[in-house]
Amino acid sequence: MKITFCCTNTPPEPWLAGFRQMLPQASIDAWEPGAAPADYAVVWSPPQQFLDEQQQLKGIFNIGAGVDALMKLTLPEGAAVVRIDDGGMAAQMAEFVCHAVIRHFRELDVYEADVKQGKWSFRKPRLRSDYPVGVMGLGVLGERVAQSLAGFDFPVMGWSRSPKQVDGVRCYAGQDPFNDFLAASRFLVCLLPLTPDTQGIMRRETLSKLKTGGYIINVARGGHLVEEDLIELIDEGRLAGAALDVFQTEPLPQGHPFWTHPKITITPHTSARTLRNESIAQIAGKITAMSRGEPVAGVVDRNRGY
Ligand code: NDP
Ligand code: OXD
């Protein structure tokens, strides 16, 4: 079996060593233009030339959960596209989002600023019932995030395409109840895949439907948020602020207003990192299963785009 590796965001050597250990019977190499055809590919944002040359692939394994960059390319027709299914990202995402919610809810940013000025000050405790959290996307990551927030006794709502049942979470499905979901939320967490249906889903019209003092946490993709609308709504006092991990352009360009906005906290696309060893083990297991004709989890539906 031949595997080709084409990830534009990471040096290949440690990945190749890990795959060689997990799959000693396979040959795996970093792709170079003109390389021999392989059976399976491990990729992140490969160039179109790679896919054009590797038309015979049976499986394309993305080393992240989001396949939006891959879906923009022309893919070999016969290849199954498979994304990372948790691989240690769900726990990271739950930590990150719970931290962002709690930091705002408990006003830890305000305490931090006060302490820096030598002030020993107290603020009136807030009620969780005034801070319901809406999680858009109840997939592998969103469900874990929603359950973790419910574990802190926040009222939690979730929204997905198909109906779900998640303990402690009020679930909404499809377009019809979307406005009710927004109107019931004060925190809005985005954990949707970026597809033509979800591009720009957080814009003036939708964000204005949140409860007064809404707070946005975007940990999915920059393309979900109309950045100018967010800034305007915060500056108008309709939204309280935002914690943003992903951006229209990454790295965030120098001089972008998000760098210095007092009510926006930014992180450099780090809320849930691909963990190399977990990902190698998961992909190696799936390649083995696929080569035996067995089903694997995390196969992308090309029509839905995720
Ligand atoms: P999943 O595919 O498991 O879940 C996606 C969820 O979104 C599902 O519940 C799905 O509904 C829902 N959904 C999709 N389209 C719609 C729609 N049009 N309307 C309503 N709901 C919709 O993805 P993951 O949870 O694994 O990952 C989510 C995203 O998080 C990734 O696509 C990626 O972009 C981002 N991500 C960001 C990271 C970071 O570091 N910032 C790290 C990892 C991922 P249904 O269940 O009905 O299909
Ligand atoms: C992913 C990411 O999609 O890191 O896995 O953004």
Coordinates of C-alpha atoms and ligand atoms in Angstrom, one line a residue:
M1 CA 0.0 0.0 0.0
K2 CA 1.3 3.5 -0.9
I3 CA 0.5 6.6 1.1
T4 CA 1.4 10.2 0.1
F5 CA 1.7 13.0 2.6
C6 CA 0.9 16.6 1.5
C7 CA 0.3 19.0 4.4
T8 CA 1.2 22.6 3.8
N9 CA 1.0 23.6 7.5
T10 CA 3.5 21.3 9.1
P11 CA 6.9 19.7 8.5
P12 CA 6.4 16.1 7.2
E13 CA 9.2 14.2 9.1
P14 CA 7.5 13.5 12.4
W15 CA 4.3 12.5 10.7
L16 CA 6.1 10.2 8.3
A17 CA 8.0 8.6 11.2
G18 CA 4.7 8.1 13.1
F19 CA 2.9 6.5 10.1
R20 CA 5.9 4.3 9.4
Q21 CA 5.7 3.0 12.9
M22 CA 2.0 2.4 12.8
L23 CA 1.8 1.0 9.3
P24 CA 5.2 -0.8 8.8
Q25 CA 3.8 -2.7 5.7
A26 CA 3.0 0.6 3.9
S27 CA 5.3 2.9 2.0
I28 CA 4.7 6.5 2.9
D29 CA 6.5 9.6 1.5
A30 CA 6.1 13.3 1.3
W31 CA 4.6 14.3 -2.0
E32 CA 6.6 15.9 -4.7
P33 CA 5.3 17.1 -8.1
G34 CA 5.4 14.1 -10.5
A35 CA 5.5 11.5 -7.6
A36 CA 4.1 8.0 -8.4
P37 CA 0.3 7.4 -7.8
A38 CA -0.6 6.5 -4.2
D39 CA -3.6 4.7 -2.7
Y40 CA -4.2 7.0 0.2
A41 CA -3.3 10.6 1.0
V42 CA -2.8 12.5 4.2
V43 CA -3.4 16.2 3.6
W44 CA -4.0 19.7 4.8
S45 CA -4.8 22.4 2.3
P46 CA -2.9 20.7 -0.6
P47 CA -2.3 22.4 -3.9
Q48 CA -4.7 21.6 -6.8
Q49 CA -1.7 20.1 -8.7
F50 CA -1.5 17.4 -6.0
L51 CA -5.1 16.3 -6.5
D52 CA -4.8 16.6 -10.3
E53 CA -1.8 14.2 -10.3
Q54 CA -3.3 11.8 -7.7
Q55 CA -6.6 10.9 -9.5
Q56 CA -6.5 7.3 -8.4
L57 CA -6.7 7.9 -4.6
K58 CA -9.1 5.8 -2.7
G59 CA -9.0 7.9 0.5
I60 CA -8.0 11.5 1.3
F61 CA -7.4 12.0 5.0
N62 CA -7.6 15.6 6.3
I63 CA -5.5 16.2 9.4
G64 CA -8.1 18.6 10.8
A65 CA -11.8 18.5 11.5
G66 CA -12.8 21.2 9.0
V67 CA -12.6 20.3 5.3
D68 CA -13.7 23.7 3.9
A69 CA -10.3 24.4 2.3
L70 CA -10.4 20.9 0.7
M71 CA -13.9 21.3 -0.5
K72 CA -12.9 24.4 -2.6
L73 CA -10.6 22.2 -4.7
T74 CA -11.5 19.7 -7.5
L75 CA -11.1 16.3 -5.9
P76 CA -10.6 12.9 -7.5
E77 CA -14.1 11.5 -8.0
G78 CA -13.5 8.0 -6.5
A79 CA -11.8 9.1 -3.3
A80 CA -13.5 9.1 0.1
V81 CA -12.7 12.3 2.0
V82 CA -12.2 11.7 5.7
R83 CA -11.8 14.3 8.4
I84 CA -10.4 14.0 12.0
D85 CA -13.1 12.8 14.2
D86 CA -12.3 14.3 17.7
G87 CA -8.7 13.0 17.9
G88 CA -8.4 14.9 21.2
M89 CA -9.9 18.1 19.9
A90 CA -13.2 17.9 21.6
A91 CA -11.7 18.2 25.1
Q92 CA -9.6 21.1 24.0
M93 CA -12.6 22.8 22.5
A94 CA -14.6 22.3 25.6
E95 CA -11.9 23.8 27.8
F96 CA -11.5 26.8 25.4
V97 CA -15.2 27.6 25.1
C98 CA -16.0 27.1 28.8
H99 CA -13.0 29.4 29.6
A100 CA -14.3 32.1 27.3
V101 CA -17.9 31.8 28.7
I102 CA -16.8 31.8 32.3
R103 CA -14.3 34.6 31.8
H104 CA -17.0 36.9 30.5
F105 CA -19.8 35.7 32.8
R106 CA -17.6 36.0 35.9
E107 CA -16.1 39.3 34.7
L108 CA -12.6 38.0 35.1
D109 CA -11.3 40.5 32.5
V110 CA -12.6 43.3 34.7
Y111 CA -11.1 41.9 37.8
E112 CA -7.8 41.5 36.0
A113 CA -7.8 45.1 34.9
D114 CA -8.8 46.3 38.4
V115 CA -6.0 44.3 40.0
K116 CA -3.5 45.8 37.6
Q117 CA -4.5 49.2 38.9
G118 CA -4.1 48.0 42.5
K119 CA -7.9 48.0 43.1
W120 CA -9.5 45.5 45.5
S121 CA -13.1 45.6 44.1
F122 CA -16.2 43.4 44.1
R123 CA -18.8 43.2 41.5
K124 CA -22.4 42.0 42.0
P125 CA -22.7 38.3 41.2
R126 CA -24.4 37.5 37.9
L127 CA -27.2 34.9 37.5
R128 CA -26.6 32.0 35.2
S129 CA -30.2 32.2 34.2
D130 CA -29.5 35.6 32.6
Y131 CA -26.7 34.1 30.5
P132 CA -28.1 31.3 28.4
V133 CA -25.6 29.8 25.8
G134 CA -26.5 28.9 22.3
V135 CA -24.2 26.5 20.5
M136 CA -24.4 26.4 16.7
G137 CA -23.4 23.0 15.5
L138 CA -23.9 19.9 17.7
G139 CA -21.4 17.6 16.0
V140 CA -18.3 16.0 17.5
L141 CA -17.1 19.3 19.0
G142 CA -20.3 21.2 19.5
E143 CA -22.0 18.4 21.5
R144 CA -19.0 18.1 23.8
V145 CA -18.9 21.9 24.3
A146 CA -22.7 22.0 25.0
Q147 CA -22.5 19.2 27.5
S148 CA -19.5 20.8 29.3
L149 CA -21.3 24.1 29.6
A150 CA -24.4 22.3 30.9
G151 CA -22.1 20.8 33.5
F152 CA -21.5 24.3 34.9
D153 CA -25.3 24.8 35.1
F154 CA -25.6 27.3 32.3
P155 CA -28.9 27.1 30.4
V156 CA -27.6 25.6 27.1
M157 CA -29.3 25.4 23.7
G158 CA -27.9 23.7 20.6
W159 CA -28.7 24.1 17.0
S160 CA -28.0 21.6 14.2
R161 CA -29.3 20.6 10.8
S162 CA -30.8 17.3 11.9
P163 CA -32.7 16.7 15.2
K164 CA -30.6 15.7 18.3
Q165 CA -31.0 14.7 21.9
V166 CA -28.3 15.9 24.2
D167 CA -28.7 15.6 28.0
G168 CA -29.1 19.0 29.6
V169 CA -29.3 20.8 26.3
R170 CA -32.4 22.2 24.6
C171 CA -32.0 21.2 21.0
Y172 CA -33.3 23.1 17.9
A173 CA -33.0 21.7 14.4
G174 CA -33.2 23.2 10.9
Q175 CA -34.0 26.7 9.6
D176 CA -37.5 27.1 11.1
P177 CA -36.6 27.5 14.8
F178 CA -33.3 29.3 14.1
N179 CA -34.7 32.7 15.1
D180 CA -36.2 31.3 18.3
F181 CA -32.8 29.7 19.1
L182 CA -31.0 33.1 18.6
A183 CA -33.6 35.0 20.6
A184 CA -33.1 32.5 23.5
S185 CA -29.3 32.9 23.5
R186 CA -27.0 35.5 25.1
F187 CA -23.8 33.8 24.5
L188 CA -23.5 32.5 20.9
V189 CA -20.9 29.9 20.2
C190 CA -20.1 28.9 16.6
L191 CA -19.0 25.3 15.9
L192 CA -20.5 24.9 12.4
P193 CA -18.5 23.7 9.4
L194 CA -17.9 26.4 6.8
T195 CA -20.2 25.6 3.9
P196 CA -22.2 27.7 1.4
D197 CA -25.1 27.4 3.9
T198 CA -23.2 28.7 6.9
Q199 CA -20.9 31.3 5.3
G200 CA -21.7 34.7 6.9
I201 CA -24.2 33.2 9.3
M202 CA -23.2 35.6 12.0
R203 CA -24.1 39.0 10.5
R204 CA -26.0 42.1 11.7
E205 CA -29.4 40.5 10.9
T206 CA -28.8 37.4 13.0
L207 CA -26.6 38.8 15.7
S208 CA -29.3 41.5 16.4
K209 CA -31.7 38.7 17.4
L210 CA -29.6 37.7 20.4
K211 CA -30.6 38.7 23.9
T212 CA -29.4 42.2 24.9
G213 CA -25.7 42.1 25.9
G214 CA -24.9 39.2 23.6
Y215 CA -21.4 37.7 23.5
I216 CA -20.0 35.9 20.5
I217 CA -17.5 33.1 20.6
N218 CA -16.3 32.0 17.2
V219 CA -14.1 28.9 17.2
A220 CA -15.1 27.5 13.8
R221 CA -14.0 29.5 10.8
G222 CA -13.6 33.2 10.1
G223 CA -16.0 33.0 7.1
H224 CA -18.9 32.5 9.5
L225 CA -18.7 36.0 10.8
V226 CA -19.2 39.3 9.0
E227 CA -16.4 41.1 11.0
E228 CA -17.5 44.7 10.3
D229 CA -21.0 43.9 11.6
L230 CA -19.6 42.5 14.8
I231 CA -17.6 45.6 15.5
E232 CA -20.5 47.9 14.7
L233 CA -22.9 46.0 17.0
I234 CA -20.4 46.1 19.8
D235 CA -19.7 49.8 19.4
E236 CA -23.4 50.5 19.3
G237 CA -23.7 48.7 22.6
R238 CA -26.0 45.9 21.3
L239 CA -23.4 43.2 21.9
A240 CA -21.1 43.1 24.9
G241 CA -18.1 41.6 23.2
A242 CA -16.5 38.6 21.5
A243 CA -13.8 36.0 21.9
L244 CA -12.5 35.1 18.4
D245 CA -10.1 32.3 17.5
V246 CA -10.6 32.3 13.7
F247 CA -10.6 35.1 11.2
Q248 CA -11.5 36.0 7.6
T249 CA -7.7 36.3 6.9
E250 CA -5.2 34.3 8.9
P251 CA -2.8 35.4 10.3
L252 CA -4.9 38.4 11.3
P253 CA -3.4 41.3 9.4
Q254 CA -1.5 43.9 11.4
G255 CA -3.6 47.0 11.9
H256 CA -6.9 45.0 11.9
P257 CA -9.2 46.5 14.5
F258 CA -9.6 43.2 16.4
W259 CA -6.0 43.5 17.6
T260 CA -6.8 46.4 19.8
H261 CA -10.6 46.4 20.4
P262 CA -11.2 46.6 24.2
K263 CA -14.2 44.2 24.0
I264 CA -12.7 41.6 21.7
T265 CA -10.3 38.9 22.8
I266 CA -8.4 37.1 20.1
T267 CA -6.4 33.9 19.9
P268 CA -4.4 32.7 16.9
H269 CA -6.6 29.7 15.7
T270 CA -5.6 27.6 18.6
S271 CA -8.8 26.6 20.4
A272 CA -8.4 22.9 19.4
R273 CA -5.1 21.9 17.9
T274 CA -4.5 18.8 15.8
L275 CA -2.7 16.4 18.1
R276 CA -0.1 14.5 16.0
N277 CA 0.1 11.2 17.8
E278 CA -3.7 10.9 18.2
S279 CA -4.3 11.9 14.6
I280 CA -1.7 9.4 13.2
A281 CA -3.2 6.6 15.2
Q282 CA -6.7 7.5 14.0
I283 CA -5.8 7.9 10.4
A284 CA -3.6 4.7 10.4
G285 CA -6.6 2.8 11.9
K286 CA -8.9 4.1 9.2
I287 CA -6.5 3.4 6.3
T288 CA -6.3 -0.2 7.6
A289 CA -10.0 -0.5 7.9
M290 CA -10.6 1.1 4.5
S291 CA -8.1 -1.2 2.8
R292 CA -10.1 -4.2 4.2
G293 CA -13.3 -2.7 2.8
E294 CA -14.6 -1.9 6.3
P295 CA -16.6 1.3 7.1
V296 CA -14.8 4.3 8.8
A297 CA -16.2 7.2 10.8
G298 CA -15.8 10.8 9.7
V299 CA -16.4 10.4 5.9
V300 CA -17.4 13.8 4.5
D301 CA -20.6 14.1 2.5
R302 CA -19.4 16.0 -0.5
N303 CA -22.9 17.4 -1.2
R304 CA -23.4 18.8 2.3
G305 CA -19.7 20.0 2.3
Y306 CA -18.9 18.5 5.8
Ligands
NDP1 P1 -19.2 18.0 12.7 O1 -19.3 17.8 11.2 O2 -19.1 16.8 13.6 O3 -20.4 18.9 13.2 C1 -21.0 19.9 12.5 C2 -22.3 20.3 13.1 O4 -22.8 21.4 12.4 C3 -23.4 19.2 13.0 O5 -24.2 19.2 14.2 C4 -24.2 19.7 11.8 O6 -25.6 19.2 11.9 C5 -24.2 21.2 12.0 N1 -24.5 21.9 10.8 C6 -23.8 21.8 9.6 N2 -24.4 22.6 8.7 C7 -25.5 23.1 9.3 C8 -26.6 24.0 8.9 N3 -26.6 24.5 7.6 N4 -27.5 24.3 9.8 C9 -27.5 23.8 11.0 N5 -26.5 23.0 11.5 C10 -25.5 22.7 10.6 O7 -17.9 19.0 12.9 P2 -17.0 19.1 14.2 O8 -17.8 19.3 15.4 O9 -15.9 18.1 14.2 O10 -16.2 20.5 13.8 C11 -16.9 21.7 13.6 C12 -16.0 22.7 13.0 O11 -15.1 23.3 13.9 C13 -15.1 22.3 11.8 O12 -15.8 22.2 10.6 C14 -14.0 23.3 11.8 O13 -14.2 24.3 10.9 C15 -14.0 23.9 13.2 N6 -12.8 23.6 14.0 C16 -12.0 24.6 14.5 C17 -10.9 24.4 15.2 C18 -10.1 25.5 15.7 O14 -9.0 25.3 16.2 N7 -10.6 26.7 15.7 C19 -10.4 23.0 15.4 C20 -11.3 22.0 14.9 C21 -12.4 22.3 14.2 P3 -25.9 17.7 11.8 O15 -25.4 17.1 13.0 O16 -27.4 17.7 11.7 O17 -25.2 17.2 10.5
OXD2 C1 -9.4 22.0 12.2 C2 -8.7 23.2 12.6 O1 -10.3 22.1 11.4 O2 -7.7 23.1 13.3 O3 -9.1 20.9 12.7 O4 -9.2 24.3 12.4

